[in-house]
Amino acid sequence: MSAVIDVVAGARPNFVKVAPLLKAMARGTGGLRARLVHTGQHYDPEMSEVFFRQLGIPRPDVELGVGSGTHGEQTARVLLGFERHLATAAPSSSGVVVVGDVNSTLACALGAVKLGVPVAHVEAGLRSFDRTMPEEINRVLTDSVAELLFVSEPSGEFNLRREGAPEERIRFVGNVMIDSLRQHLSAARATDIVRELGLEARGYALVTLHRPSNVDEEPRLTATIEMLERVARALRVVFPVHPRTRQSLQRFGLLGRAQDNPAFRLTEPLGYWESLGLLDSARLVLTDSGGIQEEATALNIPCLTLRTTTERPITVTDGSNTVIGHELSRVEEIMGEILAGRYKKARAIDGWDGKAAERIVGVLADVWGR
Ligand code: UD1
């Protein structure tokens, strides 16, 4: 008999992380069988479906269909739906795997432990030490209830030990996001997205923005658009716009201004291949995403993070990332170094070798397998 493991995915970055795990679990190691639960936190086709297709993720076994809402509403709806699933599912669950730091991650971890089902957290121990970020709360709480803490970079082990996590729970396994990157880089390079958008390799800056701290308030978003206008004097600016960001640009009357700038190229959210293909050929990336800091490091593309902190410090110490902080004028200063070829280069990072999912499934088979 196999041990059924519920693997949870809710939002866009989750899909990139569960894909290699599901692939590794499909080999049947330790008699594990994955059951995929899609919470529906992200539901637009370009935020969800395209990722399933490109990453080869099977159709979810369970769809909770929770949609958007306030943090409380969204977390509560996932918790309710997931609890109901665990209580009624046949065969019953031998364990739950959650990834990342989104509301679905916390809600499913909480739902599982309350029913006595053990939880494994992939990407455990990352800390920005900024509790105004919803993701930081999700990380701290998920780690505090998880039985297995799968760590992607050394800071994760350090943070978990400092918080008193028992040593036997902490497992350094490397980075599943980089597993996906390695598996799909040739498909990404085959997309032709750079030419389709009328760009030239290394002739543009890629921009992604969606953090509430950057996009929810008018002064900050206006200052960011002004900064991008200055960047656009030297490089084309390509900006796939997240739904949250589009709503804010519209609300603050900034959408037309960005769309009308001939050096800007605004697009809908892109698929995984297209987005990786654009990153791979960019001169630099300006972002507030967590995953892109890691992907840029793996590809050695200069990354300027439009935040005051990062929960992924290895991308700064060993990678191609710089955390900009409050002063957006630093972007131009560092861009000068990049354009002059004086910017730092990324080093290879331990455990970012394309085999993290295999290592995770090895541990799951030992601990939860039959
Ligand atoms: C969520 C995660 C964030 C992650 C990001 C990646 C939390 C707290 N945040 O933020 O950590 O980096 O996903 O994208 O879990 N919307 C759509 N279509 C969709 C999904 C959302 O239009 O498919 C709109 C809705 O208006 C929604 C808003 O985007 O209210 C925000 O979506 P939500 O899931 O609350 O958070 P994200 O900002 O996407």
Short mmCIF file of C-alpha atoms and ligand atoms in Angstrom, two decimals:
data_model
loop_
_atom_site.label_atom_id
_atom_site.label_comp_id
_atom_site.label_asym_id
_atom_site.label_seq_id
_atom_site.Cartn_x
_atom_site.Cartn_y
_atom_site.Cartn_z
CA MET A 1 0.00 0.00 0.00
CA SER A 2 1.25 3.49 -0.77
CA ALA A 3 1.53 6.45 1.61
CA VAL A 4 -0.53 9.33 0.20
CA ILE A 5 1.13 12.73 0.55
CA ASP A 6 -0.91 15.88 -0.03
CA VAL A 7 1.15 18.42 -1.94
CA VAL A 8 -0.25 21.95 -1.74
CA ALA A 9 -0.01 24.66 -4.38
CA GLY A 10 -1.91 27.94 -4.24
CA ALA A 11 -0.15 30.85 -5.87
CA ARG A 12 2.10 31.34 -8.88
CA PRO A 13 5.50 30.84 -7.21
CA ASN A 14 4.22 27.64 -5.59
CA PHE A 15 3.65 26.00 -8.97
CA VAL A 16 7.33 26.37 -9.89
CA LYS A 17 8.30 24.67 -6.61
CA VAL A 18 5.84 21.76 -6.59
CA ALA A 19 6.56 20.76 -10.22
CA PRO A 20 9.96 19.11 -9.53
CA LEU A 21 8.63 17.57 -6.30
CA LEU A 22 5.72 15.94 -8.11
CA LYS A 23 8.06 14.69 -10.80
CA ALA A 24 10.41 13.17 -8.21
CA MET A 25 7.50 11.63 -6.29
CA ALA A 26 6.09 10.08 -9.46
CA ARG A 27 9.00 7.61 -9.33
CA GLY A 28 7.27 5.97 -6.36
CA THR A 29 10.28 6.09 -4.01
CA GLY A 30 9.37 4.72 -0.56
CA GLY A 31 5.85 3.92 -1.79
CA LEU A 32 4.92 7.61 -1.70
CA ARG A 33 2.01 8.78 -3.82
CA ALA A 34 1.39 12.50 -4.34
CA ARG A 35 -2.11 13.97 -4.23
CA LEU A 36 -2.07 17.52 -5.60
CA VAL A 37 -4.25 20.13 -3.88
CA HIS A 38 -4.73 23.48 -5.68
CA THR A 39 -6.19 26.00 -3.25
CA GLY A 40 -7.19 28.44 -6.02
CA GLN A 41 -5.46 31.44 -4.40
CA HIS A 42 -4.30 32.30 -7.93
CA TYR A 43 -6.92 31.48 -10.53
CA ASP A 44 -6.46 33.66 -13.65
CA PRO A 45 -5.26 31.46 -16.54
CA GLU A 46 -2.02 33.43 -16.88
CA MET A 47 -1.36 33.17 -13.12
CA SER A 48 -2.11 29.45 -12.89
CA GLU A 49 -3.06 27.31 -15.93
CA VAL A 50 -0.10 28.25 -18.11
CA PHE A 51 2.25 27.20 -15.30
CA PHE A 52 0.59 23.80 -15.06
CA ARG A 53 0.94 23.30 -18.79
CA GLN A 54 4.55 24.47 -19.17
CA LEU A 55 5.83 22.82 -16.01
CA GLY A 56 4.08 19.53 -16.80
CA ILE A 57 2.10 19.56 -13.54
CA PRO A 58 -0.75 17.02 -13.56
CA ARG A 59 -4.33 18.17 -13.06
CA PRO A 60 -4.97 18.80 -9.35
CA ASP A 61 -6.67 15.93 -7.53
CA VAL A 62 -8.43 18.46 -5.32
CA GLU A 63 -9.41 22.07 -6.08
CA LEU A 64 -10.47 24.29 -3.19
CA GLY A 65 -11.32 27.28 -5.42
CA VAL A 66 -10.84 29.90 -2.69
CA GLY A 67 -10.03 32.95 -4.87
CA SER A 68 -9.03 36.39 -3.59
CA GLY A 69 -9.98 38.25 -0.43
CA THR A 70 -8.48 39.93 2.60
CA HIS A 71 -5.72 37.98 4.34
CA GLY A 72 -8.18 36.77 6.95
CA GLU A 73 -10.80 35.72 4.43
CA GLN A 74 -8.36 34.01 2.10
CA THR A 75 -6.47 32.18 4.86
CA ALA A 76 -9.72 31.13 6.52
CA ARG A 77 -11.25 29.83 3.30
CA VAL A 78 -8.16 27.73 2.56
CA LEU A 79 -8.13 26.43 6.14
CA LEU A 80 -11.79 25.43 5.97
CA GLY A 81 -11.48 23.81 2.56
CA PHE A 82 -8.29 21.96 3.37
CA GLU A 83 -9.57 20.72 6.73
CA ARG A 84 -12.66 19.35 5.01
CA HIS A 85 -10.48 17.66 2.41
CA LEU A 86 -8.23 16.02 5.04
CA ALA A 87 -11.18 14.93 7.13
CA THR A 88 -12.98 13.22 4.23
CA ALA A 89 -10.20 12.14 1.86
CA ALA A 90 -9.79 8.46 1.10
CA PRO A 91 -7.16 7.18 1.42
CA SER A 92 -6.30 9.38 4.36
CA SER A 93 -3.26 11.58 4.25
CA SER A 94 0.11 10.37 5.55
CA GLY A 95 1.62 13.86 5.38
CA VAL A 96 1.28 17.30 3.85
CA VAL A 97 3.96 19.15 1.88
CA VAL A 98 3.67 22.94 1.72
CA VAL A 99 6.07 25.22 -0.14
CA GLY A 100 7.05 28.87 0.11
CA ASP A 101 5.36 31.58 2.14
CA VAL A 102 1.95 32.44 0.70
CA ASN A 103 -1.34 32.45 2.59
CA SER A 104 -2.15 28.96 1.28
CA THR A 105 1.11 27.65 2.78
CA LEU A 106 0.21 28.71 6.30
CA ALA A 107 -3.47 27.80 6.08
CA CYS A 108 -2.79 24.22 4.94
CA ALA A 109 0.01 23.71 7.46
CA LEU A 110 -2.32 24.81 10.24
CA GLY A 111 -5.23 22.71 8.98
CA ALA A 112 -3.03 19.61 8.84
CA VAL A 113 -1.31 19.79 12.23
CA LYS A 114 -4.62 20.41 14.00
CA LEU A 115 -5.80 17.08 12.60
CA GLY A 116 -2.57 15.36 13.59
CA VAL A 117 -1.26 15.09 10.02
CA PRO A 118 2.49 15.86 9.85
CA VAL A 119 3.70 18.75 7.71
CA ALA A 120 6.87 19.26 5.70
CA HIS A 121 7.79 22.82 4.74
CA VAL A 122 9.89 23.35 1.63
CA GLU A 123 11.87 26.61 1.79
CA ALA A 124 11.92 26.67 5.59
CA GLY A 125 13.93 29.10 7.70
CA LEU A 126 14.02 32.07 5.32
CA ARG A 127 13.55 35.30 7.29
CA SER A 128 13.33 38.92 6.21
CA PHE A 129 12.92 40.01 9.87
CA ASP A 130 10.24 42.38 8.61
CA ARG A 131 6.97 41.43 10.25
CA THR A 132 5.01 43.95 8.20
CA MET A 133 5.37 41.48 5.30
CA PRO A 134 2.52 38.96 5.24
CA GLU A 135 4.98 36.35 3.93
CA GLU A 136 7.20 36.72 7.02
CA ILE A 137 4.29 35.87 9.31
CA ASN A 138 3.42 32.92 7.07
CA ARG A 139 7.04 31.65 7.22
CA VAL A 140 7.48 31.92 10.97
CA LEU A 141 4.16 30.26 11.77
CA THR A 142 4.51 27.49 9.19
CA ASP A 143 8.01 26.61 10.42
CA SER A 144 6.85 26.52 14.02
CA VAL A 145 4.34 23.72 13.29
CA ALA A 146 6.18 21.73 10.59
CA GLU A 147 7.81 18.40 11.42
CA LEU A 148 10.25 18.54 8.51
CA LEU A 149 12.00 21.80 7.66
CA PHE A 150 13.59 21.62 4.20
CA VAL A 151 16.15 24.38 3.87
CA SER A 152 17.37 26.00 0.62
CA GLU A 153 20.31 28.14 1.82
CA PRO A 154 22.55 28.30 4.93
CA SER A 155 20.73 31.28 6.51
CA GLY A 156 17.65 29.03 6.80
CA GLU A 157 19.46 26.54 9.05
CA PHE A 158 20.93 29.35 11.11
CA ASN A 159 17.56 31.06 11.63
CA LEU A 160 15.77 27.84 12.55
CA ARG A 161 18.44 26.88 15.11
CA ARG A 162 18.27 30.34 16.64
CA GLU A 163 14.51 29.96 16.98
CA GLY A 164 15.06 26.66 18.76
CA ALA A 165 13.85 24.24 16.07
CA PRO A 166 14.92 20.69 17.01
CA GLU A 167 17.98 19.63 15.02
CA GLU A 168 16.37 16.45 13.65
CA ARG A 169 13.70 18.51 11.89
CA ILE A 170 16.15 20.66 9.92
CA ARG A 171 17.29 19.22 6.58
CA PHE A 172 19.44 21.17 4.14
CA VAL A 173 18.31 20.02 0.70
CA GLY A 174 18.93 22.96 -1.66
CA ASN A 175 16.59 24.89 -3.87
CA VAL A 176 13.64 23.35 -5.76
CA MET A 177 13.07 26.58 -7.73
CA ILE A 178 16.47 26.03 -9.30
CA ASP A 179 15.48 22.43 -10.13
CA SER A 180 12.70 23.89 -12.29
CA LEU A 181 15.00 26.50 -13.78
CA ARG A 182 17.47 23.85 -14.89
CA GLN A 183 14.78 21.57 -16.27
CA HIS A 184 13.18 24.35 -18.31
CA LEU A 185 15.98 26.66 -19.39
CA SER A 186 16.20 25.23 -22.89
CA ALA A 187 12.40 25.54 -23.35
CA ALA A 188 12.66 29.13 -22.06
CA ARG A 189 15.42 29.93 -24.54
CA ALA A 190 13.34 28.44 -27.36
CA THR A 191 10.36 30.79 -26.79
CA ASP A 192 11.63 33.71 -28.90
CA ILE A 193 9.94 36.09 -26.44
CA VAL A 194 12.78 38.62 -26.63
CA ARG A 195 12.30 39.10 -30.38
CA GLU A 196 8.51 38.93 -30.14
CA LEU A 197 8.54 41.90 -27.78
CA GLY A 198 10.80 43.81 -30.17
CA LEU A 199 13.81 43.65 -27.84
CA GLU A 200 17.47 42.79 -28.16
CA ALA A 201 19.38 40.49 -25.83
CA ARG A 202 21.06 42.57 -23.05
CA GLY A 203 19.27 45.68 -24.35
CA TYR A 204 16.59 45.87 -21.68
CA ALA A 205 15.81 45.90 -17.98
CA LEU A 206 13.16 43.44 -16.82
CA VAL A 207 10.82 44.75 -14.10
CA THR A 208 8.50 42.80 -11.80
CA LEU A 209 6.61 44.43 -8.95
CA HIS A 210 3.78 43.16 -6.78
CA ARG A 211 4.60 43.60 -3.07
CA PRO A 212 1.95 45.56 -1.18
CA SER A 213 4.75 47.82 0.20
CA ASN A 214 5.66 48.85 -3.37
CA VAL A 215 2.34 48.92 -5.18
CA ASP A 216 -0.48 49.59 -2.72
CA GLU A 217 0.31 53.26 -2.03
CA GLU A 218 0.41 56.08 -4.52
CA PRO A 219 3.60 57.97 -3.48
CA ARG A 220 5.76 54.85 -3.58
CA LEU A 221 4.37 53.55 -6.87
CA THR A 222 4.69 57.00 -8.47
CA ALA A 223 8.33 57.28 -7.31
CA THR A 224 9.00 53.82 -8.73
CA ILE A 225 7.50 54.68 -12.13
CA GLU A 226 9.61 57.87 -12.15
CA MET A 227 12.72 55.83 -11.38
CA LEU A 228 11.85 53.44 -14.23
CA GLU A 229 11.49 56.44 -16.54
CA ARG A 230 15.09 57.37 -15.70
CA VAL A 231 16.24 53.76 -16.27
CA ALA A 232 14.47 53.90 -19.65
CA ARG A 233 16.88 56.60 -20.86
CA ALA A 234 19.59 53.91 -21.03
CA LEU A 235 17.68 50.64 -21.54
CA ARG A 236 14.26 49.50 -22.72
CA VAL A 237 12.06 48.62 -19.75
CA VAL A 238 9.98 45.42 -19.98
CA PHE A 239 7.30 45.14 -17.35
CA PRO A 240 4.94 42.14 -17.12
CA VAL A 241 2.26 43.53 -14.82
CA HIS A 242 0.88 41.48 -11.91
CA PRO A 243 -2.93 41.88 -11.41
CA ARG A 244 -2.45 43.62 -8.05
CA THR A 245 -0.05 46.09 -9.65
CA ARG A 246 -2.31 46.73 -12.65
CA GLN A 247 -5.17 47.62 -10.31
CA SER A 248 -2.94 50.10 -8.45
CA LEU A 249 -1.52 51.67 -11.63
CA GLN A 250 -5.07 52.20 -12.83
CA ARG A 251 -6.30 53.53 -9.48
CA PHE A 252 -3.45 56.07 -9.26
CA GLY A 253 -3.74 57.17 -12.91
CA LEU A 254 -0.28 55.80 -13.75
CA LEU A 255 -1.21 53.10 -16.25
CA GLY A 256 -1.58 55.38 -19.30
CA ARG A 257 1.66 57.18 -18.48
CA ALA A 258 3.59 53.89 -18.40
CA GLN A 259 1.83 52.53 -21.49
CA ASP A 260 2.52 55.72 -23.48
CA ASN A 261 6.26 55.78 -22.78
CA PRO A 262 7.88 54.44 -25.97
CA ALA A 263 10.79 52.93 -24.01
CA PHE A 264 8.41 50.90 -21.83
CA ARG A 265 6.88 47.58 -22.82
CA LEU A 266 4.03 46.58 -20.50
CA THR A 267 2.65 43.06 -20.87
CA GLU A 268 0.17 40.79 -19.15
CA PRO A 269 1.69 38.34 -16.63
CA LEU A 270 3.86 35.92 -18.61
CA GLY A 271 4.16 32.16 -18.58
CA TYR A 272 7.07 30.47 -16.85
CA TRP A 273 9.07 29.87 -20.01
CA GLU A 274 8.55 33.39 -21.31
CA SER A 275 9.45 34.96 -18.01
CA LEU A 276 12.58 32.82 -17.60
CA GLY A 277 13.54 33.50 -21.23
CA LEU A 278 13.24 37.27 -20.66
CA LEU A 279 15.28 37.10 -17.47
CA ASP A 280 18.00 35.02 -19.13
CA SER A 281 18.60 37.68 -21.83
CA ALA A 282 18.11 40.80 -19.69
CA ARG A 283 20.88 43.28 -18.91
CA LEU A 284 19.48 43.53 -15.41
CA VAL A 285 16.31 42.84 -13.45
CA LEU A 286 14.50 45.18 -11.05
CA THR A 287 12.20 43.19 -8.80
CA ASP A 288 10.52 42.76 -5.45
CA SER A 289 9.97 39.01 -5.96
CA GLY A 290 11.75 36.44 -3.81
CA GLY A 291 12.10 33.77 -6.47
CA ILE A 292 13.52 36.10 -9.11
CA GLN A 293 16.40 37.06 -6.80
CA GLU A 294 17.32 33.36 -6.80
CA GLU A 295 16.73 32.80 -10.51
CA ALA A 296 18.85 35.88 -11.36
CA THR A 297 21.65 34.54 -9.17
CA ALA A 298 21.48 31.12 -10.83
CA LEU A 299 21.70 32.81 -14.27
CA ASN A 300 24.22 35.49 -13.14
CA ILE A 301 21.94 38.34 -14.21
CA PRO A 302 22.40 41.53 -12.13
CA CYS A 303 19.39 41.87 -9.82
CA LEU A 304 18.34 45.03 -7.99
CA THR A 305 15.78 44.22 -5.33
CA LEU A 306 13.33 47.04 -4.67
CA ARG A 307 12.89 46.28 -0.99
CA THR A 308 14.64 47.10 2.27
CA THR A 309 15.33 43.46 3.21
CA THR A 310 15.74 40.05 1.66
CA GLU A 311 14.94 36.69 3.21
CA ARG A 312 17.43 35.16 0.75
CA PRO A 313 20.75 36.70 1.84
CA ILE A 314 22.88 34.22 -0.11
CA THR A 315 21.73 35.96 -3.30
CA VAL A 316 23.53 39.09 -2.00
CA THR A 317 26.66 37.53 -0.45
CA ASP A 318 27.31 34.96 -3.18
CA GLY A 319 24.92 35.94 -5.95
CA SER A 320 24.10 38.80 -8.30
CA ASN A 321 21.60 40.56 -6.04
CA THR A 322 21.72 44.00 -4.37
CA VAL A 323 18.99 45.12 -1.98
CA ILE A 324 18.28 48.73 -2.88
CA GLY A 325 16.58 49.92 0.33
CA HIS A 326 14.47 53.08 0.51
CA GLU A 327 16.60 55.24 -1.78
CA LEU A 328 15.50 54.58 -5.35
CA SER A 329 18.34 56.82 -6.63
CA ARG A 330 20.71 53.94 -5.81
CA VAL A 331 19.26 52.11 -8.79
CA GLU A 332 20.88 54.52 -11.23
CA GLU A 333 24.18 54.41 -9.35
CA ILE A 334 24.33 50.60 -9.50
CA MET A 335 23.00 50.50 -13.03
CA GLY A 336 26.04 52.63 -13.97
CA GLU A 337 28.32 49.91 -12.55
CA ILE A 338 26.39 47.22 -14.43
CA LEU A 339 26.55 49.05 -17.76
CA ALA A 340 30.28 49.70 -17.23
CA GLY A 341 30.85 45.95 -16.59
CA ARG A 342 31.99 46.61 -13.01
CA TYR A 343 29.18 44.76 -11.20
CA LYS A 344 29.81 41.62 -9.09
CA LYS A 345 29.41 38.10 -10.55
CA ALA A 346 27.40 35.28 -8.99
CA ARG A 347 29.14 32.16 -7.66
CA ALA A 348 27.76 28.60 -7.78
CA ILE A 349 25.65 27.94 -4.69
CA ASP A 350 25.64 24.74 -2.71
CA GLY A 351 22.48 22.68 -3.26
CA TRP A 352 21.30 24.74 -6.25
CA ASP A 353 22.18 21.87 -8.52
CA GLY A 354 18.86 20.67 -9.89
CA LYS A 355 18.57 17.78 -7.40
CA ALA A 356 16.82 19.37 -4.43
CA ALA A 357 13.48 17.64 -5.11
CA GLU A 358 15.19 14.25 -5.27
CA ARG A 359 16.80 14.87 -1.90
CA ILE A 360 13.46 15.99 -0.41
CA VAL A 361 11.66 12.90 -1.67
CA GLY A 362 14.48 10.76 -0.25
CA VAL A 363 13.86 12.21 3.21
CA LEU A 364 10.06 11.94 2.87
CA ALA A 365 10.42 8.30 1.87
CA ASP A 366 12.56 7.62 4.96
CA VAL A 367 10.29 9.42 7.38
CA TRP A 368 6.79 8.95 5.93
CA GLY A 369 7.26 6.10 3.48
CA ARG A 370 6.02 2.55 3.82
C1 UD1 B 1 0.66 36.34 -3.46
C2 UD1 B 1 1.51 36.03 -2.23
C3 UD1 B 1 2.93 36.57 -2.44
C4 UD1 B 1 3.51 36.04 -3.74
C5 UD1 B 1 2.56 36.41 -4.88
C6 UD1 B 1 3.03 35.94 -6.22
C7 UD1 B 1 0.39 36.02 -0.06
C8 UD1 B 1 0.19 36.76 1.21
N1 UD1 B 1 1.00 36.67 -1.04
O1 UD1 B 1 0.53 37.75 -3.56
O2 UD1 B 1 3.75 36.13 -1.37
O3 UD1 B 1 4.77 36.61 -3.94
O4 UD1 B 1 1.28 35.81 -4.61
O5 UD1 B 1 2.20 36.44 -7.23
O6 UD1 B 1 -0.02 34.87 -0.15
N2 UD1 B 1 -5.59 38.43 -8.56
C9 UD1 B 1 -6.08 38.23 -9.81
N3 UD1 B 1 -5.95 36.98 -10.35
C10 UD1 B 1 -5.35 35.96 -9.70
C11 UD1 B 1 -4.86 36.18 -8.41
C12 UD1 B 1 -4.98 37.42 -7.86
O7 UD1 B 1 -6.61 39.12 -10.44
O8 UD1 B 1 -5.26 34.85 -10.27
C13 UD1 B 1 -5.69 39.79 -7.97
C14 UD1 B 1 -6.85 39.90 -7.02
O9 UD1 B 1 -7.41 41.15 -7.15
C15 UD1 B 1 -6.21 39.80 -5.67
C16 UD1 B 1 -4.82 40.40 -5.91
O10 UD1 B 1 -4.51 40.05 -7.24
O11 UD1 B 1 -6.92 40.45 -4.67
C17 UD1 B 1 -3.78 39.85 -4.98
O12 UD1 B 1 -3.78 38.43 -4.99
P1 UD1 B 1 -3.36 37.63 -3.66
O13 UD1 B 1 -3.38 36.17 -3.90
O14 UD1 B 1 -4.10 38.15 -2.48
O15 UD1 B 1 -1.87 38.11 -3.40
P2 UD1 B 1 -0.64 38.41 -4.39
O16 UD1 B 1 -0.42 39.87 -4.38
O17 UD1 B 1 -0.80 37.73 -5.71
#
